[in-house]
Amino acid sequence: MDYAATTPVDPRVIEAMVQCLGPDAVFANAASTHGLGLVAKGLIEQARSDIAARVGAHADEIVFTSGATESNNLALKGTFGEELPHNSRLLTTRIEHKSVLDSAEQVARRGVAVEYLVTDACGRVDLDALASTLQAKATALVSVMHVNNEIGTWQEIEAIAALCRAHGALLHVDAAQSVGKLPVLLEDWGVDFCSLTAHKICGPKGIGALYVRRGRRLAAQLHGGGHEHGLRAGTLATHQIVGMGASYALAEPASEMPEIERLSQRLWAGLAAIEGVARNGSAATSIPNIVNVRFPGVDGESLRLALADLAVSAGSACNSADVEPSYVLKSLGLSDVAAAGSLRFSIGRFTTESEIDRAVERATEEVSRLRSLAPNAPNWCLS
Amino acid sequence: MDYSTEVRRRFAAAVPNWVDHSDGVVVVAEAEDRTLGLWVRCHMRVVDSTIASVAFEVFGCPDSIAASSLIAERLSGRSIKTLDQIDVRRVAVELSIPTEKLGKLLRMEDAVLACKALVDAD
């Protein structure tokens, strides 16, 4: 129930990766010019092509990184390199992943003006407000995630890209949660930079990529070898890259999402039967594999411990160790108590109907038990 | 968050267990701290100046729920006259509750002492 945090590696992906591990495998350094190095390079370039094909890009626009966090850092910090552009303004939202928000703070310390776009109660960017801001203020970069990792809300990237293009701003998109769930058409949409990862779609952890549109420039953040067009130094992790390529080749939304949508509807139907339960975000503007639910009258910390056996999350896995309520849910207007009393259920390729039913049963039991411990709780506990 | 084994045990076992009204005096008092996310209502039955039973309603974290169960156990059988405070720090140590949560346990103490005040005034 925590596929938005990470996913199990698909056995077919493992099979592809194993061909790059062990003394008789393709373990050579892909930068080596000998025969074994060229074999490794061939596997890497095949993976690069498979990844590019999944996101509507050219293979030479894919730069491998350690994951979406590094990609987000590279896109934001790399745009505002050693010399700040004349229009050194960054627009983003308050519901981005921490790796975008923290990178935005870093560039702000260097003198970049950072502003936060208005989002509605479901987390959607207000396009009129974006247009007005771009019209009024010269902007170098807009950074918006395709799908929010806590509530599943998707943004209208094509429309946002059109506005950015019309006003001379570059667009960076964090697509960590959308690949494999929604079609991603980076070239057609006019996206300039896009962060990608493998481990959200049954690929390995520790590998990701940044899409850099042809003709766009970034300042490298890692130096020492000139790998990846000089944008990201370091020996390429052949097995990881091959795993990422295999996971992208397998992640076809049209074939996978109908079953996930059916399970998601079953999950929400079951949870909605619990008195007072409400959904954070909207099914109409969310991908189906993420269902974020608030349970009024139940303390969030207690709910998380009570349902520890379900492996559900309070929100982003990056923040779940913290007892603070989700900053994403608070940005949407929820109170501290309501945000803390919310859980993210996220499902994926290997989720079964019986797991859905078990989750509903356990949530129903534990919410009832915890509410019974404070039957006369005042209204602020019920918000 | 990490919880001690005893907190986990008491939290998992927590079910409504209200005081009966068979005899003696039953008093009820509340305390809360919204910034800490805690609301607690203490039910106390006193028979002949002895605390016969205590139960808490708790909206709060697992540590708070576990602490309420231990405090209820410790109070039962004590004389109401000698009840000037509960050593919540000792409860925290016993349950390995982190010090940053001590404020929540102090609100429980507030509710208990408010119950005592009601008995004294009766």
Coordinates of C-alpha atoms in Angstrom, one line a residue:
Chain A
M1 CA 0.0 0.0 0.0
D2 CA 3.0 2.3 -0.4
Y3 CA 3.9 2.1 -4.1
A4 CA 4.2 5.9 -4.2
A5 CA 7.2 5.6 -1.9
T6 CA 8.8 2.8 -3.8
T7 CA 8.0 -0.4 -5.6
P8 CA 9.3 -4.0 -5.7
V9 CA 11.6 -4.7 -8.6
D10 CA 9.8 -6.6 -11.3
P11 CA 11.4 -10.1 -11.9
R12 CA 11.8 -9.3 -15.6
V13 CA 13.8 -6.2 -14.6
I14 CA 16.0 -8.3 -12.2
E15 CA 16.7 -10.7 -15.1
A16 CA 17.9 -7.8 -17.2
M17 CA 20.0 -6.5 -14.5
V18 CA 21.7 -9.8 -13.6
Q19 CA 23.2 -9.9 -17.1
C20 CA 25.4 -7.0 -15.9
L21 CA 26.5 -8.6 -12.6
G22 CA 29.1 -11.2 -11.9
P23 CA 32.5 -12.2 -13.4
D24 CA 31.0 -13.6 -16.6
A25 CA 28.5 -10.8 -17.0
V26 CA 28.6 -7.4 -18.8
F27 CA 30.4 -5.6 -15.9
A28 CA 32.9 -3.6 -17.9
N29 CA 33.1 0.2 -17.6
A30 CA 31.0 1.6 -20.5
A31 CA 33.6 4.4 -21.0
S32 CA 36.3 1.8 -21.8
T33 CA 37.1 1.4 -25.5
H34 CA 37.8 -2.3 -25.4
G35 CA 35.3 -4.9 -26.6
L36 CA 33.6 -5.6 -23.2
G37 CA 33.3 -1.8 -22.6
L38 CA 31.5 -1.4 -25.9
V39 CA 29.1 -4.2 -25.0
A40 CA 28.3 -2.4 -21.8
K41 CA 27.9 0.8 -23.7
G42 CA 25.5 -0.9 -26.1
L43 CA 23.3 -2.0 -23.2
I44 CA 23.3 1.5 -21.8
E45 CA 22.4 3.1 -25.1
Q46 CA 19.6 0.6 -25.5
A47 CA 18.3 1.5 -22.1
R48 CA 18.6 5.2 -22.9
S49 CA 16.5 4.6 -26.0
D50 CA 13.8 2.7 -24.1
I51 CA 13.6 5.4 -21.5
A52 CA 13.4 8.1 -24.2
A53 CA 10.7 6.3 -26.0
R54 CA 8.6 6.0 -22.9
V55 CA 8.7 9.8 -22.3
G56 CA 8.5 11.0 -25.9
A57 CA 12.1 12.2 -26.1
H58 CA 15.3 11.6 -28.1
A59 CA 17.8 9.2 -26.6
D60 CA 20.5 12.0 -26.6
E61 CA 18.3 14.0 -24.3
I62 CA 18.5 11.5 -21.4
V63 CA 21.2 12.2 -18.8
F64 CA 21.6 9.5 -16.2
T65 CA 21.6 10.5 -12.5
S66 CA 21.2 8.7 -9.2
G67 CA 17.5 9.4 -9.1
A68 CA 14.8 12.1 -9.3
T69 CA 16.2 14.0 -6.3
E70 CA 19.5 14.5 -8.0
S71 CA 17.7 15.3 -11.2
N72 CA 15.7 18.0 -9.5
N73 CA 18.8 19.4 -8.0
L74 CA 20.6 19.5 -11.3
A75 CA 17.7 21.1 -13.1
L76 CA 17.2 23.9 -10.6
K77 CA 20.8 24.6 -9.6
G78 CA 22.0 24.0 -13.1
T79 CA 19.7 26.5 -14.6
F80 CA 21.0 29.2 -12.2
G81 CA 24.7 28.4 -12.7
E82 CA 27.7 30.4 -11.8
E83 CA 26.4 33.5 -13.5
L84 CA 22.7 34.2 -12.9
P85 CA 20.6 35.0 -15.9
H86 CA 19.1 38.4 -16.2
N87 CA 15.6 37.0 -15.5
S88 CA 16.8 35.2 -12.4
R89 CA 13.3 34.2 -11.2
L90 CA 12.1 30.7 -10.3
L91 CA 8.4 29.9 -10.1
T92 CA 7.3 26.7 -8.4
T93 CA 4.6 25.5 -6.0
R94 CA 4.5 24.8 -2.3
I95 CA 3.5 21.1 -2.9
E96 CA 6.6 20.1 -4.8
H97 CA 8.9 17.3 -3.5
K98 CA 11.4 18.4 -0.9
S99 CA 14.2 18.1 -3.4
V100 CA 12.7 20.9 -5.5
L101 CA 11.7 23.0 -2.5
D102 CA 15.2 22.7 -0.9
S103 CA 16.9 23.3 -4.2
A104 CA 14.8 26.4 -4.6
E105 CA 15.9 27.6 -1.2
Q106 CA 19.5 27.0 -2.2
V107 CA 19.2 29.1 -5.4
A108 CA 17.3 31.8 -3.5
R109 CA 20.4 32.2 -1.2
R110 CA 22.4 33.0 -4.3
G111 CA 20.0 35.8 -5.3
V112 CA 17.4 34.1 -7.4
A113 CA 13.9 35.4 -6.8
V114 CA 11.7 32.4 -5.9
E115 CA 7.9 32.7 -6.0
Y116 CA 5.3 30.1 -5.3
L117 CA 2.3 29.6 -7.6
V118 CA -1.2 29.4 -6.3
T119 CA -2.8 25.9 -6.2
D120 CA -6.4 25.1 -5.6
A121 CA -7.8 22.8 -2.9
C122 CA -6.9 19.8 -5.1
G123 CA -3.3 21.0 -5.7
R124 CA -3.9 22.1 -9.3
V125 CA -1.9 25.1 -10.6
D126 CA -4.1 28.1 -11.4
L127 CA -3.2 28.7 -15.1
D128 CA -4.6 32.2 -15.1
A129 CA -2.4 33.1 -12.1
L130 CA 0.6 31.5 -13.8
A131 CA -0.1 33.5 -17.0
S132 CA -0.4 36.7 -15.0
T133 CA 2.8 36.1 -13.1
L134 CA 4.8 35.2 -16.2
Q135 CA 3.4 38.3 -18.0
A136 CA 4.3 40.6 -15.1
K137 CA 7.7 39.2 -14.2
A138 CA 10.5 37.9 -16.4
T139 CA 11.1 34.3 -15.3
A140 CA 13.9 32.0 -16.1
L141 CA 12.4 28.7 -14.9
V142 CA 9.1 27.2 -13.8
S143 CA 9.3 24.0 -11.9
V144 CA 6.1 21.9 -11.5
M145 CA 5.6 18.3 -10.7
H146 CA 3.5 16.3 -13.2
V147 CA 1.8 14.2 -10.4
N148 CA 1.9 15.0 -6.7
N149 CA 3.5 12.3 -4.7
E150 CA 1.1 12.7 -1.7
I151 CA -2.3 13.3 -3.3
G152 CA -1.8 12.1 -6.8
T153 CA -3.1 15.3 -8.4
W154 CA -1.8 15.7 -12.0
Q155 CA -1.0 19.0 -13.6
E156 CA -1.9 20.2 -17.1
I157 CA 1.7 20.1 -18.3
E158 CA 1.0 20.8 -21.9
A159 CA -0.9 24.0 -21.0
I160 CA 1.8 25.1 -18.5
A161 CA 4.5 24.5 -21.1
A162 CA 2.6 26.6 -23.7
L163 CA 2.4 29.5 -21.2
C164 CA 6.1 29.2 -20.3
R165 CA 7.1 29.1 -24.0
A166 CA 4.9 32.2 -24.8
H167 CA 6.7 34.1 -22.0
G168 CA 10.3 32.9 -22.6
A169 CA 10.5 30.8 -19.4
L170 CA 12.0 27.3 -19.3
L171 CA 9.9 24.5 -17.8
H172 CA 11.2 21.8 -15.5
V173 CA 8.8 18.9 -14.7
D174 CA 9.3 16.3 -11.9
A175 CA 7.7 13.2 -13.5
A176 CA 8.8 10.7 -10.8
Q177 CA 5.2 9.7 -10.0
S178 CA 3.7 9.9 -13.5
V179 CA 5.7 7.7 -15.8
G180 CA 3.9 4.5 -16.3
K181 CA 0.7 5.9 -15.0
L182 CA 0.0 8.7 -17.5
P183 CA 1.3 9.3 -21.0
V184 CA 4.4 11.5 -20.9
L185 CA 5.2 13.3 -24.1
L186 CA 8.0 15.7 -23.3
E187 CA 9.0 16.8 -26.8
D188 CA 5.4 17.3 -28.0
W189 CA 4.4 19.2 -24.8
G190 CA 7.5 21.5 -25.0
V191 CA 9.0 20.6 -21.7
D192 CA 12.7 21.7 -21.3
F193 CA 13.8 19.6 -18.3
C194 CA 12.2 16.5 -16.7
S195 CA 13.2 14.5 -13.7
L196 CA 12.8 10.7 -14.0
T197 CA 13.3 7.7 -11.7
A198 CA 13.2 4.0 -11.9
H199 CA 12.1 2.8 -8.5
K200 CA 8.5 4.1 -8.7
I201 CA 7.8 1.8 -11.6
C202 CA 9.2 -1.5 -10.5
G203 CA 12.8 -0.6 -11.4
P204 CA 15.8 -0.4 -9.1
K205 CA 16.5 2.3 -6.5
G206 CA 19.5 4.5 -7.0
I207 CA 19.1 5.3 -10.7
G208 CA 17.2 8.1 -12.5
A209 CA 17.6 10.5 -15.3
L210 CA 17.1 14.1 -16.3
Y211 CA 15.6 14.9 -19.7
V212 CA 17.4 17.9 -21.1
R213 CA 15.8 19.2 -24.3
R214 CA 18.1 19.6 -27.3
G215 CA 19.6 23.0 -27.2
R216 CA 19.1 23.6 -23.5
R217 CA 22.1 24.3 -21.2
L218 CA 22.7 23.5 -17.6
A219 CA 25.7 24.0 -15.3
A220 CA 27.0 20.6 -14.1
Q221 CA 26.8 20.0 -10.4
L222 CA 29.2 17.0 -10.3
H223 CA 32.6 17.2 -12.0
G224 CA 35.3 14.6 -12.8
G225 CA 35.2 12.8 -16.1
G226 CA 32.9 14.5 -18.5
H227 CA 30.4 11.7 -18.6
E228 CA 26.8 12.3 -19.9
H229 CA 27.7 15.3 -22.1
G230 CA 29.6 16.8 -19.2
L231 CA 26.5 17.2 -17.2
R232 CA 27.0 14.4 -14.7
A233 CA 30.4 13.0 -13.9
G234 CA 30.8 9.4 -12.7
T235 CA 31.1 5.9 -14.0
L236 CA 27.8 4.8 -15.4
A237 CA 26.1 2.1 -13.3
T238 CA 25.4 -0.4 -16.1
H239 CA 23.2 -2.8 -14.1
Q240 CA 21.1 0.1 -12.7
I241 CA 20.7 1.7 -16.1
V242 CA 19.7 -1.5 -17.7
G243 CA 17.2 -2.1 -14.9
M244 CA 15.8 1.4 -15.4
G245 CA 15.5 0.8 -19.2
A246 CA 13.7 -2.5 -18.6
S247 CA 11.3 -0.9 -16.2
Y248 CA 10.5 1.9 -18.6
A249 CA 10.0 -0.6 -21.4
L250 CA 7.5 -2.5 -19.3
A251 CA 5.6 0.5 -17.9
E252 CA 2.8 0.9 -20.4
P253 CA -0.1 2.9 -18.8
A254 CA -2.7 1.7 -21.3
S255 CA -2.2 -1.9 -20.3
E256 CA -1.5 -1.5 -16.6
M257 CA -3.7 1.3 -15.4
P258 CA -7.2 -0.2 -16.0
E259 CA -6.7 -2.9 -13.4
I260 CA -5.1 -0.4 -11.0
E261 CA -8.0 1.9 -11.4
R262 CA -10.4 -1.0 -10.7
L263 CA -8.5 -1.8 -7.5
S264 CA -8.4 1.9 -6.5
Q265 CA -12.1 2.2 -6.9
R266 CA -12.6 -0.8 -4.7
L267 CA -10.3 0.6 -2.1
W268 CA -12.0 4.0 -2.0
A269 CA -15.5 2.5 -1.9
G270 CA -14.4 0.5 1.1
L271 CA -12.8 3.3 3.0
A272 CA -15.6 5.8 2.1
A273 CA -18.0 3.5 4.1
I274 CA -16.2 4.6 7.3
E275 CA -18.1 7.4 8.9
G276 CA -16.8 10.9 8.2
V277 CA -13.9 9.8 5.9
A278 CA -13.0 12.2 3.1
R279 CA -10.6 12.1 0.2
N280 CA -7.8 14.7 0.0
G281 CA -7.6 15.9 -3.6
S282 CA -10.1 14.7 -6.2
A283 CA -10.5 11.4 -8.0
A284 CA -11.2 13.5 -11.2
T285 CA -7.8 15.2 -11.1
S286 CA -5.7 12.4 -9.5
I287 CA -4.0 9.3 -10.9
P288 CA -5.8 6.3 -9.6
N289 CA -3.0 4.6 -7.8
I290 CA -2.8 7.2 -5.1
V291 CA -5.7 7.6 -2.7
N292 CA -5.1 10.1 0.2
V293 CA -7.7 9.8 2.9
R294 CA -8.4 11.7 6.1
F295 CA -10.0 10.1 9.1
P296 CA -11.6 12.7 11.4
G297 CA -11.5 11.9 15.1
V298 CA -8.4 9.9 15.0
D299 CA -4.9 11.1 15.9
G300 CA -2.6 10.6 12.9
E301 CA 0.3 9.2 14.8
S302 CA -1.9 6.6 16.5
L303 CA -3.5 5.7 13.2
R304 CA -0.1 5.1 11.5
L305 CA 1.1 2.8 14.3
A306 CA -2.3 1.0 14.4
L307 CA -2.0 0.3 10.7
A308 CA 1.7 -0.3 10.6
D309 CA 1.0 -3.8 9.2
L310 CA -0.5 -2.2 6.0
A311 CA 2.6 -0.2 5.1
V312 CA 0.6 2.9 4.4
S313 CA 2.2 6.3 4.6
A314 CA 1.4 9.6 6.2
G315 CA 2.5 11.2 3.0
S316 CA 5.9 11.5 1.4
A317 CA 8.2 8.7 2.6
C318 CA 10.8 11.4 2.8
N319 CA 8.8 13.1 5.5
S320 CA 7.0 10.2 7.2
A321 CA 9.6 9.8 10.0
D322 CA 8.7 13.3 11.0
V323 CA 5.7 13.7 13.3
E324 CA 4.9 17.1 11.7
P325 CA 1.8 17.0 9.5
S326 CA 2.3 16.9 5.8
Y327 CA 3.2 20.3 4.3
V328 CA 1.4 19.3 1.1
L329 CA -1.9 18.8 2.9
K330 CA -1.5 21.9 4.9
S331 CA -0.8 23.9 1.7
L332 CA -4.2 22.6 0.5
G333 CA -5.8 24.2 3.5
L334 CA -6.1 21.3 5.9
S335 CA -5.7 21.9 9.7
D336 CA -2.8 20.4 11.5
V337 CA -5.1 17.8 13.0
A338 CA -6.8 16.9 9.7
A339 CA -3.4 16.7 7.9
A340 CA -2.0 14.5 10.6
G341 CA -5.0 12.3 10.5
S342 CA -4.6 11.5 6.8
L343 CA -3.0 8.5 5.2
R344 CA -1.8 7.9 1.7
F345 CA -2.7 4.5 0.2
S346 CA -0.8 3.8 -3.0
I347 CA -1.1 0.7 -5.1
G348 CA 0.7 -0.8 -8.1
R349 CA 1.5 -3.7 -10.4
F350 CA 1.6 -6.4 -7.8
T351 CA -1.3 -5.2 -5.6
T352 CA -4.0 -7.8 -5.2
E353 CA -7.7 -7.6 -4.6
S354 CA -7.3 -9.4 -1.3
E355 CA -4.7 -6.9 -0.2
I356 CA -7.2 -4.1 -0.9
D357 CA -9.9 -5.9 1.1
R358 CA -7.5 -6.5 3.9
A359 CA -6.6 -2.8 4.0
V360 CA -10.2 -1.7 4.1
E361 CA -10.9 -4.2 6.9
R362 CA -8.0 -3.1 9.0
A363 CA -8.6 0.6 8.5
T364 CA -12.2 0.1 9.5
E365 CA -11.3 -1.8 12.6
E366 CA -8.6 0.5 13.8
V367 CA -10.4 3.8 13.1
S368 CA -13.4 2.4 15.0
R369 CA -11.2 1.3 17.9
L370 CA -9.3 4.6 18.2
R371 CA -12.5 6.7 18.0
S372 CA -13.9 4.5 20.7
L373 CA -11.1 5.6 23.0
A374 CA -12.3 9.2 22.9
P375 CA -16.1 9.1 22.2
N376 CA -16.6 12.6 23.6
A377 CA -13.7 14.3 21.8
P378 CA -14.3 18.0 21.1
N379 CA -14.8 19.3 17.6
W380 CA -11.2 20.3 17.0
C381 CA -10.3 16.6 17.1
L382 CA -12.9 15.9 14.5
S383 CA -11.9 18.4 11.9
Chain B
M1 CA 8.4 7.5 15.4
D2 CA 9.9 4.8 17.5
Y3 CA 7.9 3.4 20.4
S4 CA 9.0 1.2 23.3
T5 CA 7.8 -2.4 23.5
E6 CA 5.6 -1.5 26.5
V7 CA 4.0 1.5 24.7
R8 CA 3.3 -0.8 21.7
R9 CA 1.8 -3.4 24.0
R10 CA -0.5 -1.0 25.8
F11 CA -1.5 0.8 22.7
A12 CA -2.4 -2.4 20.9
A13 CA -4.4 -3.5 23.9
A14 CA -6.3 -0.2 24.4
V15 CA -10.0 -0.5 24.4
P16 CA -12.8 1.5 26.1
N17 CA -12.9 0.6 29.7
W18 CA -15.0 3.1 31.6
V19 CA -15.5 3.3 35.3
D20 CA -18.7 1.8 36.7
H21 CA -21.1 3.9 38.8
S22 CA -22.0 1.1 41.2
D23 CA -21.1 3.1 44.4
G24 CA -19.1 6.0 45.6
V25 CA -18.7 9.3 43.7
V26 CA -17.7 9.5 40.0
V27 CA -16.1 12.8 38.9
V28 CA -15.1 13.7 35.4
A29 CA -12.5 16.4 34.3
E30 CA -10.8 17.3 31.1
A31 CA -7.5 18.9 29.9
E32 CA -6.2 19.6 26.5
D33 CA -3.4 21.2 24.5
R34 CA -4.3 21.8 20.9
T35 CA -0.8 22.7 19.9
L36 CA 0.3 19.2 21.2
G37 CA -2.7 17.5 19.6
L38 CA -3.9 16.1 22.9
W39 CA -7.3 16.0 24.5
V40 CA -8.0 13.9 27.6
R41 CA -11.0 13.3 29.9
C42 CA -10.4 11.6 33.2
H43 CA -13.2 9.6 34.8
M44 CA -12.5 8.8 38.5
R45 CA -14.6 6.8 40.9
V46 CA -13.9 7.4 44.6
V47 CA -15.3 5.3 47.4
D48 CA -14.6 6.3 51.0
S49 CA -11.6 8.6 50.0
T50 CA -10.0 5.8 48.0
I51 CA -9.7 5.9 44.2
A52 CA -11.6 2.8 43.2
S53 CA -11.0 3.1 39.5
V54 CA -9.8 5.5 36.9
A55 CA -10.3 5.6 33.1
F56 CA -9.2 8.1 30.5
E57 CA -10.7 9.1 27.2
V58 CA -7.7 10.1 25.0
F59 CA -7.4 11.7 21.6
G60 CA -3.7 11.6 21.1
C61 CA -0.5 9.7 20.1
P62 CA 0.4 6.1 21.1
D63 CA 2.6 7.3 23.9
S64 CA -0.3 9.3 25.4
I65 CA -2.7 6.3 25.1
A66 CA -0.1 4.0 26.7
A67 CA 0.6 6.5 29.5
S68 CA -3.0 6.9 30.3
S69 CA -3.4 3.2 30.8
L70 CA -0.4 3.0 33.2
I71 CA -1.5 6.1 35.1
A72 CA -5.0 4.6 35.5
E73 CA -3.5 1.4 36.9
R74 CA -1.2 3.3 39.3
L75 CA -4.0 5.5 40.7
S76 CA -6.4 2.7 41.5
G77 CA -6.4 2.0 45.2
R78 CA -4.6 5.2 46.3
S79 CA -6.1 7.5 48.8
I80 CA -7.5 10.7 47.2
K81 CA -6.2 12.7 50.1
T82 CA -2.5 11.9 49.3
L83 CA -3.0 12.6 45.6
D84 CA -1.1 15.9 45.2
Q85 CA 0.6 15.0 42.0
I86 CA 1.4 12.1 39.6
D87 CA 5.0 11.6 38.9
V88 CA 4.6 11.7 35.1
R89 CA 8.3 11.8 34.6
R90 CA 8.5 8.4 36.2
V91 CA 5.8 7.2 33.9
A92 CA 7.7 8.6 30.9
V93 CA 10.9 6.8 32.0
E94 CA 9.0 3.6 32.7
L95 CA 7.5 3.6 29.2
S96 CA 10.6 5.1 27.5
I97 CA 8.5 8.1 26.3
P98 CA 10.7 10.8 24.8
T99 CA 11.0 14.0 26.9
E100 CA 9.5 16.1 24.1
K101 CA 6.2 14.4 24.9
L102 CA 6.2 15.2 28.6
G103 CA 3.8 18.1 28.0
K104 CA 1.1 15.6 27.0
L105 CA 1.6 13.7 30.2
L106 CA 1.4 16.9 32.2
R107 CA -2.1 17.5 30.7
M108 CA -3.1 14.1 32.0
E109 CA -1.9 15.1 35.4
D110 CA -4.0 18.3 35.1
A111 CA -7.1 16.2 34.4
V112 CA -6.4 13.9 37.4
L113 CA -5.8 16.8 39.7
A114 CA -9.0 18.5 38.4
C115 CA -10.9 15.3 39.4
K116 CA -9.3 15.5 42.9
A117 CA -10.5 19.1 43.2
L118 CA -14.0 18.1 42.3
V119 CA -13.9 15.3 45.0
D120 CA -12.5 17.7 47.5
A121 CA -15.2 20.2 46.8
D122 CA -18.0 17.6 47.0

